[in-house]
Coordinates of C-alpha atoms and ligand atoms in Angstrom, one line a residue:
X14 CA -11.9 -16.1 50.3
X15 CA -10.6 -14.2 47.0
X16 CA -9.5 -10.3 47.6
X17 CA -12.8 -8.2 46.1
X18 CA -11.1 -5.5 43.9
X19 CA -13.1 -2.4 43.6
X20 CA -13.8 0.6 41.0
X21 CA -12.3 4.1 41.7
X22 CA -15.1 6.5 41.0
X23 CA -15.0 10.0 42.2
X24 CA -12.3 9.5 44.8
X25 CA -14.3 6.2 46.3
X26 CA -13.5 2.6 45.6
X27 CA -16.6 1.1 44.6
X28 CA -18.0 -2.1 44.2
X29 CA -20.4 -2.4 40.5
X30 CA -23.4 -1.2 40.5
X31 CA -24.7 -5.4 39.6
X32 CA -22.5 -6.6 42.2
X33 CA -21.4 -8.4 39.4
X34 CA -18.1 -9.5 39.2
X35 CA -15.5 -11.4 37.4
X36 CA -11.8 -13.2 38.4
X37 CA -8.4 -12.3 37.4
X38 CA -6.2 -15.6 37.3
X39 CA -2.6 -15.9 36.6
X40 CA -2.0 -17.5 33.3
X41 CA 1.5 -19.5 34.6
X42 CA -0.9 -21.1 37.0
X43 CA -4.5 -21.1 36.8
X44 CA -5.0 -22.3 39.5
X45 CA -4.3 -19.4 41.4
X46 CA -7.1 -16.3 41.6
X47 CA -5.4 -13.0 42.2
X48 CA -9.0 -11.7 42.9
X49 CA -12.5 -10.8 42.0
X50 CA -13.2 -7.9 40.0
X51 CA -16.2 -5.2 39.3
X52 CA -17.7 -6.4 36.1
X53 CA -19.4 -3.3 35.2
X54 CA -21.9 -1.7 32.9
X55 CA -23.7 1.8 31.7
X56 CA -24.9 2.6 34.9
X57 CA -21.1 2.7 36.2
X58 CA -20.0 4.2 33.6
X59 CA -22.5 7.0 33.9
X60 CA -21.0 7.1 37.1
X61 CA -17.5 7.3 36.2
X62 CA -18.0 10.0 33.5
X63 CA -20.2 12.4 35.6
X64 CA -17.3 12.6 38.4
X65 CA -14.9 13.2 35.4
X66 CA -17.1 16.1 33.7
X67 CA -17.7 17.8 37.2
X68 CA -13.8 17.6 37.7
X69 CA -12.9 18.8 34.5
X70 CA -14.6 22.3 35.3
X71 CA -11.5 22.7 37.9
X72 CA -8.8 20.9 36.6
X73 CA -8.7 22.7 33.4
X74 CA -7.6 25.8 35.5
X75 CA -4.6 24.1 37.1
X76 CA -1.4 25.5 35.5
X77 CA -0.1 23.1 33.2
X78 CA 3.3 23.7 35.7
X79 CA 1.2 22.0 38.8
X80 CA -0.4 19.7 36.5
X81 CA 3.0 18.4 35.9
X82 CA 4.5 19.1 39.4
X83 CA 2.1 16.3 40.6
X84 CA 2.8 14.0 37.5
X85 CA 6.1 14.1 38.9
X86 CA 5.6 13.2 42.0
X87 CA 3.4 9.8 40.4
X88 CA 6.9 9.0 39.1
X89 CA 8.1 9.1 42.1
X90 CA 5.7 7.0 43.7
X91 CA 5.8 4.7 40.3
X92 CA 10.0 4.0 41.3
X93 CA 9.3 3.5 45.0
X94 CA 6.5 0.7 44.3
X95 CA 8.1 -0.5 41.2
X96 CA 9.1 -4.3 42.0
X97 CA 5.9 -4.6 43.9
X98 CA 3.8 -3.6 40.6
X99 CA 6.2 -5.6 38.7
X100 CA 5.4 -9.0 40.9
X101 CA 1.7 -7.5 40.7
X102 CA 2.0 -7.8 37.0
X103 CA 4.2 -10.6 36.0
X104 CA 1.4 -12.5 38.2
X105 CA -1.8 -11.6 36.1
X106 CA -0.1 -11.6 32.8
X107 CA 3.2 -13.8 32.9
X108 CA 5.7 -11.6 31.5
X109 CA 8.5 -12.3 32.9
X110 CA 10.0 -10.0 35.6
X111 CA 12.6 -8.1 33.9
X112 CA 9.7 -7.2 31.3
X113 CA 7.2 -6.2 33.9
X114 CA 10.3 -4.4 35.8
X115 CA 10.7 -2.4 32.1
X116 CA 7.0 -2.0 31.9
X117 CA 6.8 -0.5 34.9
X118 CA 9.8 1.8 34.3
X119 CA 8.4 3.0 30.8
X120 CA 5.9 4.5 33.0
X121 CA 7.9 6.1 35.4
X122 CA 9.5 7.6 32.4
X123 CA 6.6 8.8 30.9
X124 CA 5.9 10.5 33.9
X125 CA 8.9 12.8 34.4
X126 CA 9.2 13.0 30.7
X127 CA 5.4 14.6 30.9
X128 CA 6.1 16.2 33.8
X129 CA 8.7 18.4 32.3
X130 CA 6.1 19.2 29.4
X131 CA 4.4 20.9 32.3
X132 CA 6.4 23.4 31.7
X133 CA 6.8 23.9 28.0
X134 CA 3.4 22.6 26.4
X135 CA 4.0 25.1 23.5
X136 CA 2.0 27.0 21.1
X137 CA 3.3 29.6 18.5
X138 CA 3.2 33.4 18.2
X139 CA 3.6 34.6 15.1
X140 CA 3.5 37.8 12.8
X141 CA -0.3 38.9 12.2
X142 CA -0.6 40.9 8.8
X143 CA -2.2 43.5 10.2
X144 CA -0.7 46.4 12.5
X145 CA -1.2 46.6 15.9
X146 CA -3.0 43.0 16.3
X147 CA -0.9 40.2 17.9
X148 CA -1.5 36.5 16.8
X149 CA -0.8 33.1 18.9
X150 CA -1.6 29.4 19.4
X151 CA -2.0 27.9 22.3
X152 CA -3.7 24.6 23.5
X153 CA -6.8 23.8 25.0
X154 CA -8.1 20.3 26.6
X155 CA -10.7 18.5 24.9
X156 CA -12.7 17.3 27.7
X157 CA -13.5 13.6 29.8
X158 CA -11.0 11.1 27.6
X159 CA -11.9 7.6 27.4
X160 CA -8.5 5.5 27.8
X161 CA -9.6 2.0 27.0
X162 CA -5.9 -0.2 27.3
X163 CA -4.9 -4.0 26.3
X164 CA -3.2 -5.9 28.7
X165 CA 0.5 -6.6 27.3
X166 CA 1.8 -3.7 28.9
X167 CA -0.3 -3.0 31.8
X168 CA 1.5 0.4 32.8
X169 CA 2.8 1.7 30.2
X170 CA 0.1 2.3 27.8
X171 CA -2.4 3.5 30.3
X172 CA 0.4 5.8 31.5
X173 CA 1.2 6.4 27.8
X174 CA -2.0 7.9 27.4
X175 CA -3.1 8.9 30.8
X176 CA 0.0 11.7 31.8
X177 CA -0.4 13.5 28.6
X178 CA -4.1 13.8 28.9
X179 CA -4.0 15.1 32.5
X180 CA -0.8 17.5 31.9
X181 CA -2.9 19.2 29.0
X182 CA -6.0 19.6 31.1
X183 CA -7.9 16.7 30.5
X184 CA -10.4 14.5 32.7
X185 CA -10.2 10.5 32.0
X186 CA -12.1 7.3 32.3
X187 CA -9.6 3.9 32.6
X188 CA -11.1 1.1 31.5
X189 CA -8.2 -1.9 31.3
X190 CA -8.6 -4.7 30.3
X191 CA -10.1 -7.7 32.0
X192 CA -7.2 -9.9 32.4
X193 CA -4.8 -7.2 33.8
X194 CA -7.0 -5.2 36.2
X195 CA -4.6 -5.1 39.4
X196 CA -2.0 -3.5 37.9
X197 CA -4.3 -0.4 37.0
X198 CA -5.7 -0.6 40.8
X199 CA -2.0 -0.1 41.8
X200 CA -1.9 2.5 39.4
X201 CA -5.1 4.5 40.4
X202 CA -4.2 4.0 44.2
X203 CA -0.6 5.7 43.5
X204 CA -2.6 9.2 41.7
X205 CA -4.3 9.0 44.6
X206 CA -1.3 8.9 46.8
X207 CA 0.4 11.7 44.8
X208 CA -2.7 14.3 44.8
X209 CA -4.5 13.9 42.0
X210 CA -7.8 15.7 42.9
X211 CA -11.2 13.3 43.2
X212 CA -12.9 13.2 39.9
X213 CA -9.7 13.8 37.6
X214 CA -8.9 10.3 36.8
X215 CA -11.5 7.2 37.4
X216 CA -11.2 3.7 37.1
X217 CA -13.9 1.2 36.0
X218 CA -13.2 -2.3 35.8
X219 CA -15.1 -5.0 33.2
X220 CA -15.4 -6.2 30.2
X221 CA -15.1 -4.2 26.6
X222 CA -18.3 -5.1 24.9
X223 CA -20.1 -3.8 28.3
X224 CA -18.0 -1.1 30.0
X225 CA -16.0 -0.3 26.9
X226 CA -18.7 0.0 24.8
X227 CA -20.4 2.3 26.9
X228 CA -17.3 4.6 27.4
X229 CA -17.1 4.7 23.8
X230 CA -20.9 6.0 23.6
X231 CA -21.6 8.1 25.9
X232 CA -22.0 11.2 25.0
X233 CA -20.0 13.1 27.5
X234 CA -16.9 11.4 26.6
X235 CA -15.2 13.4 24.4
X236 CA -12.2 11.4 23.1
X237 CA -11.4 7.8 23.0
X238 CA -7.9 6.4 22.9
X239 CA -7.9 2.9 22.1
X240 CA -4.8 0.0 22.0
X241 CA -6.1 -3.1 20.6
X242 CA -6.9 -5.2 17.9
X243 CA -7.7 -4.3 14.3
X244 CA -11.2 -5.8 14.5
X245 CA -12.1 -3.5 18.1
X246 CA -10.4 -0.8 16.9
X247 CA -12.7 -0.6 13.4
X248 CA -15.7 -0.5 16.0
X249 CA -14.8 1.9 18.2
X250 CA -13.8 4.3 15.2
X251 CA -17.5 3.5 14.0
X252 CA -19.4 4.4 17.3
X253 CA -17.1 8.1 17.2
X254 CA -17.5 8.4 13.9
X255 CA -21.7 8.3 14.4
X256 CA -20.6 11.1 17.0
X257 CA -18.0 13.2 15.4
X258 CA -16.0 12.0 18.3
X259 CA -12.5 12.6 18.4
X260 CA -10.5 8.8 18.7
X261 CA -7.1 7.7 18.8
X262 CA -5.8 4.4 17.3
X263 CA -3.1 2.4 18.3
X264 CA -3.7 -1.4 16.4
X265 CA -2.2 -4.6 15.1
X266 CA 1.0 -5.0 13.7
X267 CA 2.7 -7.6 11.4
X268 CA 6.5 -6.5 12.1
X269 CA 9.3 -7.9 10.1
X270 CA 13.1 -8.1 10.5
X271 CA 15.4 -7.9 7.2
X272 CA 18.5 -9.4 7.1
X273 CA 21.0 -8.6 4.4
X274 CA 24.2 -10.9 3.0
X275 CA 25.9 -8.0 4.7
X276 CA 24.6 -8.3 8.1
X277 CA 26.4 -8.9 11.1
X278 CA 24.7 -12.1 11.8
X279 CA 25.8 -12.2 15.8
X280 CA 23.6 -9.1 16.2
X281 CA 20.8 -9.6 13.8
X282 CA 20.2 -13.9 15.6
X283 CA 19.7 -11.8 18.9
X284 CA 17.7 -8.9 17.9
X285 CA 15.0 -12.0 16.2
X286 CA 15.5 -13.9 19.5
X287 CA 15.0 -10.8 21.3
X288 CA 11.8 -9.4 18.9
X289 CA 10.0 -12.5 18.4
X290 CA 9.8 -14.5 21.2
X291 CA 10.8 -11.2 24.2
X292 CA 7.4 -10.7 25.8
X293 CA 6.3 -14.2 23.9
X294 CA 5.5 -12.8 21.1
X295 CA 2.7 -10.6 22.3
X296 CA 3.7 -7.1 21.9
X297 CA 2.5 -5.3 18.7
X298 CA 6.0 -4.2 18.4
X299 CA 6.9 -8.5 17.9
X300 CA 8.5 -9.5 15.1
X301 CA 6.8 -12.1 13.5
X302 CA 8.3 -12.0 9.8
X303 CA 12.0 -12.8 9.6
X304 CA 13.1 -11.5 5.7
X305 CA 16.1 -13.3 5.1
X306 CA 18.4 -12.8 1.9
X307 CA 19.3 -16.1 0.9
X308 CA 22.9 -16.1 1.1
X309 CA 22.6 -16.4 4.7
X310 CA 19.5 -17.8 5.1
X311 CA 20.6 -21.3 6.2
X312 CA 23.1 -20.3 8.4
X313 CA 20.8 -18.0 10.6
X314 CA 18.6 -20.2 10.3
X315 CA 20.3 -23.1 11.9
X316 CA 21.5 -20.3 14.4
X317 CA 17.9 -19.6 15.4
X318 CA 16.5 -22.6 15.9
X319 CA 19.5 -23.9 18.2
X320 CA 18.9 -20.9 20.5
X321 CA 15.0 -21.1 20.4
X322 CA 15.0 -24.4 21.7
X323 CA 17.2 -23.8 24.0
X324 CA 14.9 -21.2 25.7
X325 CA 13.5 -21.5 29.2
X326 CA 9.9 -21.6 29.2
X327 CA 7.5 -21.3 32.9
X328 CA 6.3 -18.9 35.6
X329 CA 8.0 -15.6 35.3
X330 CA 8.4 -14.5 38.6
X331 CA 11.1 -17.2 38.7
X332 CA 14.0 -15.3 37.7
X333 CA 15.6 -18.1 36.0
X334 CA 12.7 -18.1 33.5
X335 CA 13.2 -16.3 29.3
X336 CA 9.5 -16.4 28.9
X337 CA 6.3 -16.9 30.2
X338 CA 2.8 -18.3 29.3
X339 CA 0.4 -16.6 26.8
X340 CA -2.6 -14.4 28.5
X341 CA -5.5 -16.9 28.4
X342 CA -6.7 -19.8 26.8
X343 CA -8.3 -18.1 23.8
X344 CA -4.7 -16.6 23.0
X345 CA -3.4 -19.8 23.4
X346 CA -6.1 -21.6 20.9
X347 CA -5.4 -18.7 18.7
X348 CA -1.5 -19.6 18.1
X349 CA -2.0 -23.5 17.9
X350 CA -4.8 -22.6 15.4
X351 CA -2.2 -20.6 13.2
X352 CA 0.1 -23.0 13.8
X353 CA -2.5 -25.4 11.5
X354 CA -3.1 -23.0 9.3
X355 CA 1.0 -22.8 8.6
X356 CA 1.5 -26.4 8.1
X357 CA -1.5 -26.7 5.7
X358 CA -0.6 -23.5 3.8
X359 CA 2.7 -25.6 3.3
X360 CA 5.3 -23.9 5.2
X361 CA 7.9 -25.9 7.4
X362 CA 7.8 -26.4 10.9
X363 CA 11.3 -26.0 12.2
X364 CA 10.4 -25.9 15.7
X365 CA 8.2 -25.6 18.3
X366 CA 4.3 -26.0 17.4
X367 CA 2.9 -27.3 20.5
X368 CA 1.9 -26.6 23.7
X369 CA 4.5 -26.7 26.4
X370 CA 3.6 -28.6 29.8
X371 CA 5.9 -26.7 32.4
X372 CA 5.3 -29.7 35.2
X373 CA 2.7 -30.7 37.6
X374 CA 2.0 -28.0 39.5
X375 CA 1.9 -25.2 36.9
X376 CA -1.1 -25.4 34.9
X377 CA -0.7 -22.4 32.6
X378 CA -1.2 -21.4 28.9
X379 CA 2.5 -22.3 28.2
X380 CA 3.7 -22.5 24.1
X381 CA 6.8 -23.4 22.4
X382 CA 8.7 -20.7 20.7
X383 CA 7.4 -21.4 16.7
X384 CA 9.4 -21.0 14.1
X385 CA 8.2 -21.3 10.4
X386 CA 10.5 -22.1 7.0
X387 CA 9.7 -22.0 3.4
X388 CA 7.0 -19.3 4.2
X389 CA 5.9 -17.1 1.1
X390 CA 4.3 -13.5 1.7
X391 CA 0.7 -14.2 1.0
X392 CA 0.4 -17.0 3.5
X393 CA -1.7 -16.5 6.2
X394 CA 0.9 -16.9 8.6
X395 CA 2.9 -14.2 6.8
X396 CA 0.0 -11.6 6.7
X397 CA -2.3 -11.7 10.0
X398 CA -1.1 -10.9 13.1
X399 CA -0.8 -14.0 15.4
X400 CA 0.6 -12.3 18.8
X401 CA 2.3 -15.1 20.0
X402 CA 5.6 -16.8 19.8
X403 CA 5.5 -17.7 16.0
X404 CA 8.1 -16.2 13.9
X405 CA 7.9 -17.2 10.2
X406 CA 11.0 -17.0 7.6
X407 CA 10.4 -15.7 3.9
X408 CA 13.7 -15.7 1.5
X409 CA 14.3 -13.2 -0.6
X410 CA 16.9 -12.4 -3.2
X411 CA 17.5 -9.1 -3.1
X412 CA 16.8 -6.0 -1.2
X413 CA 14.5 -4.6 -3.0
X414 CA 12.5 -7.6 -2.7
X415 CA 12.9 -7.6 0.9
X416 CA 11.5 -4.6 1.1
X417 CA 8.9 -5.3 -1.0
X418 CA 7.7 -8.2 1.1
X419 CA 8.1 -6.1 4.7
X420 CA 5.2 -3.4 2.9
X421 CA 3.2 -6.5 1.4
X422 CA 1.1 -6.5 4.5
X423 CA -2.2 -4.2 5.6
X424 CA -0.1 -3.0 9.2
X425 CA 2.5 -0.9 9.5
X426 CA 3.9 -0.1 12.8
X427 CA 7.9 -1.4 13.2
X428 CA 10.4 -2.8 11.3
X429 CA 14.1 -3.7 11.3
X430 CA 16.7 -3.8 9.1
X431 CA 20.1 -5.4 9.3
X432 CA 23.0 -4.1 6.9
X433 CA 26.4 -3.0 7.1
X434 CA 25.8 -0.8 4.3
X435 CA 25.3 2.3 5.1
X436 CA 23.5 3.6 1.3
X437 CA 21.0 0.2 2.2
X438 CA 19.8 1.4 5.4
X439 CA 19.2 5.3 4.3
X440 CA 17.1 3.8 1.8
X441 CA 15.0 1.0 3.9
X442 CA 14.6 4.1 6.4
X443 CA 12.8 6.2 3.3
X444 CA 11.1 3.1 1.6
X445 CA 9.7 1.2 4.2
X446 CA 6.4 1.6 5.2
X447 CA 5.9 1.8 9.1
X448 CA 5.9 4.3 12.1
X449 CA 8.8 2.8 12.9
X450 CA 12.2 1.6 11.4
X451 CA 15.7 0.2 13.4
X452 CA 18.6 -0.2 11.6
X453 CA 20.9 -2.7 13.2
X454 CA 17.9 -3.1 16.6
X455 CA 15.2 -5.8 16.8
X456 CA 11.8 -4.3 16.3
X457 CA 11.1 -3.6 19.8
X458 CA 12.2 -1.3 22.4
X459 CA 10.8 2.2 21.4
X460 CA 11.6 5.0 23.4
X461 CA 8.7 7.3 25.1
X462 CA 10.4 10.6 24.0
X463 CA 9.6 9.3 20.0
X464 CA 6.6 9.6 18.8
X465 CA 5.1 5.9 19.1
X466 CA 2.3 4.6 16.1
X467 CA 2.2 3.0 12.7
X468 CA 0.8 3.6 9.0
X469 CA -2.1 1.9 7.4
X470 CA -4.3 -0.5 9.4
X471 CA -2.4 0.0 12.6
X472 CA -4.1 3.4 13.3
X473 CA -5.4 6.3 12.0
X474 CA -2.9 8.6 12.0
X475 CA -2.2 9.5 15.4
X476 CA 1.1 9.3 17.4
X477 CA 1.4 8.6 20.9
X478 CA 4.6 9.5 23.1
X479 CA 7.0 11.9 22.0
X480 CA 5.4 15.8 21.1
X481 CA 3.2 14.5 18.8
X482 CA 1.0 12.8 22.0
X483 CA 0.2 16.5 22.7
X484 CA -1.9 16.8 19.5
X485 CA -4.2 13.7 20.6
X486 CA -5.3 15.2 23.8
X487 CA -5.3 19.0 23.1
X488 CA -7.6 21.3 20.9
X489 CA -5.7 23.6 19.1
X490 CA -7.0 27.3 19.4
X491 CA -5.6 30.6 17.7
X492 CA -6.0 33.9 19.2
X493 CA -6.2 37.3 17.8
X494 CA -6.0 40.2 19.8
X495 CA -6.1 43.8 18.1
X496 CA -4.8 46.6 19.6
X497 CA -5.3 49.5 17.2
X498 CA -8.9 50.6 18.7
X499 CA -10.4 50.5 15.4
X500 CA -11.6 48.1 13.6
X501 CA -9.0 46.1 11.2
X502 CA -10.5 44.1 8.6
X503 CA -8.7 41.1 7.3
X504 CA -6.9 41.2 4.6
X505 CA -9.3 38.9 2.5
X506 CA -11.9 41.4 3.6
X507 CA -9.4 44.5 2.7
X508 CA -8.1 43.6 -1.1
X509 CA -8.6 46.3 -3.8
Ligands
UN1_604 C1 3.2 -2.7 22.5 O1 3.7 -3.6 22.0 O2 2.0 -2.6 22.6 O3 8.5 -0.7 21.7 C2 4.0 -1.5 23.0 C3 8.3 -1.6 22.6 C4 7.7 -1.1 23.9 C5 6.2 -0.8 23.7 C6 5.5 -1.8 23.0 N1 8.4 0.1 24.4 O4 8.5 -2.7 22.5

């Protein structure tokens, strides 16, 4: 008999209100069904976001000090469980385990990083232009959040967007993807652990046209913060926007890596290695454009196919393993589609381009590392995001073009550039268009104290992690308090 997962609705674990459910397998090995989970609907989510409203009326009176006090303690809880999540993880989605070991820590750092926010969460006080009236900002929580999460990093986005909400007062709804729920099970099971108080954070399992959808509806929710794709993410900012409903965007990316004549080429071959095929390609932080100048191009090139073919492909949780499989079959259909598309565009297979068999008894969605020559910016290949292991190469012949080409796409969330030269890098960090830019660093690894997003079609605007997080999940409101016992009119309302 499969383990029955549950829901986590107003302190209970609950089964759907259907008794519907669906199963979670583990990509390395489909063979193998981690469990059975609640494939819920509207009448759980009603559920779900009635427990979170009726908490909200207490938990926006907690000091922002306890709020965090107890955020630390998840942390702590997050550290002691963390190679049990990690297995937990690296089981439903194949990362390997020194990724889902780094997943896992991102949130642990997230949560002492928020926890110490407890205890700042600033506002401003400033002059007022009248005498005897005092004038300050401070911040107020918006309400029951919707936190609807993909499944690449199964603990640290939720917690990404989860501790901030909570530390500035909010109520939330999680509703994680389908093919990572167990992770967010361990997750809800620890806040429980650690004192969250019933009705403060819920959990509801299923599918995003279904339980998403009806998060992203209902009219009690009043902020949704969505990581995903472009496509979802345009739908979501649709059923808000209907709504006047405040949402938070976190999309696709199409991250590229520049590498100038310059370039220490040691460093920039692993940072590629490292950005395009870490994770298997499916982070939206991958790099999946390698801009090469073409002075070096044929050396790093032969440097980078050598080493891709030499990485270990199978089941993460063997430690011996670089990568694991891809999330599902669809993904998996997905890459070897682009992977056509590629060829007939006319770009040149250099490696990879087929699925990997990883032996008879692991049946999962295994694929090559991919890597693309003679691949010109308007390709397809070169301008939609694949999220997989396929890295294609464009030559330039200067920097300005390589620049050029890094902007030519409609995302903008990392990039990398690789000089020596000091007045070249001060310049990609102005010119390029992305939230984020390494000099001399792959295009992954950010750093939860930075503010964490991207330009153009990869969000709307918002930043998560860092300070900046604190504007997603908090109303601003300013306060005027006069203490001259008459009344002062403004100076608008005063001129001669
Ligand atoms: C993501 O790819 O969805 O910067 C998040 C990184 C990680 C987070 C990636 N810290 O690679």
């Amino acid at each position: 008999m499969a383990d029955r997962f549950k829901n986590f609705i107003d302190g209970k674990w609950v089964e759907a209100k259907s008794g519907k459910t669906f199963d979670n397998r583990n990509p390395a090995n489909r063979n193998d069904l981690i469990g059975l989970f609640p494939a819920s609907g509207q009448q759980d989510v009603d559920d779900a976001v009635r427990s979170a409203k009726h908490a909200f009326a207490k938990w926006r009176l907690v000091p922002a000090p306890k709020r965090g006090e107890m955020l630390y303690r998840v942390g702590e809880l997050l550290r002691q469980h963390k190679e049990e999540i990690a297995r937990i993880m690296t089981r439903e989605m194949g990362k390997i385990l020194k990724e889902t070991r780094g997943d896992v820590q991102e949130g642990i750092d997230t949560a002492f990083y928020t926890a110490g926010e407890g205890r700042r969460l600033f506002g401003e006080t400033t002059a007022s232009e009248l005498p005897d009236k005092f004038a300050m900002s401070v911040r107020a929580p918006v309400g029951v959040c919707a936190l609807i999460t993909p499944w690449n990093f199964p603990m640290a986005i939720p917690t990404w967007k989860l501790f901030p909400a909570l530390l500035c007062g909010n109520t939330a709804v999680l509703k994680p993807a389908e093919d990572t729920p167990h992770t967010a099970v361990k997750l809800l099971e620890i806040l429980e652990e650690a004192g969250i108080p019933v009705g403060v954070v819920n959990l509801v399992h299923g599918r995003g046209e279904e339980a998403g959808a009806a998060l992203a509806r209902h009219s009690d929710v009043k902020l949704v913060s969505f990581t995903g794709s472009a496509a979802v993410g345009r739908e979501i900012a649709s059923a808000c926007g209907e709504n006047l409903k405040r949402v938070s965007l976190e999309l696709g990316g199409k991250n590229a890596q520049i590498v100038m004549e310059d370039a220490d080429l040691n460093l920039a071959l692993e940072g590629a290695l490292w950005g395009a095929f870490g994770t298997t390609g499916q982070r939206c932080t991958a790099t999946s454009r390698l801009i090469l100048h073409r002075d070096i191009k044929p050396k790093l090139t032969d440097m980078l196919v050598a080493r891709a073919e030499k990485i270990k492909i199978g089941d993460g949780l063997d430690e011996s393993v670089e990568t694991g499989p891809l999330i599902n079959q669809p993904a998996r259909e997905k890459v070897h589609r682009y992977v056509q598309i590629g060829k007939q565009e006319g770009a040149r297979l250099l490696t990879g381009g087929e699925i990997y068999e990883a032996g008879k008894w692991i049946d999962g969605y295994f694929y090559r590392p991919t890597i693309f020559d003679q691949v010109t910016p308007s390709m397809r290949i070169a301008q939609e995001e694949i999220f997989g292991p396929v890295l294609s190469i464009i030559e330039v012949k200067s920097f300005e073009e390589a620049i050029e080409v890094l902007n030519g796409t409609a995302y903008g969330l990392s990039s990398s550039i690789y000089t020596n030269d000091v007045a070249r890098a001060f310049r990609a960090m102005r010119d390029i268009e992305a939230g984020i830019t390494y000099v001399n660093g792959p295009t992954i690894g950010a750093e939860v104290h930075l503010p964490f997003g991207g330009v153009k079609d990869t969000g709307n605007g918002h930043r998560e992690a860092g300070t900046t997080v604190y504007d997603i999940f908090s109303e601003w409101k300013s306060i005027y308090v006069d203490y001259s016992g008459k009344l002062q009119k403004a100076q608008i309302d005063n001129a001669e």
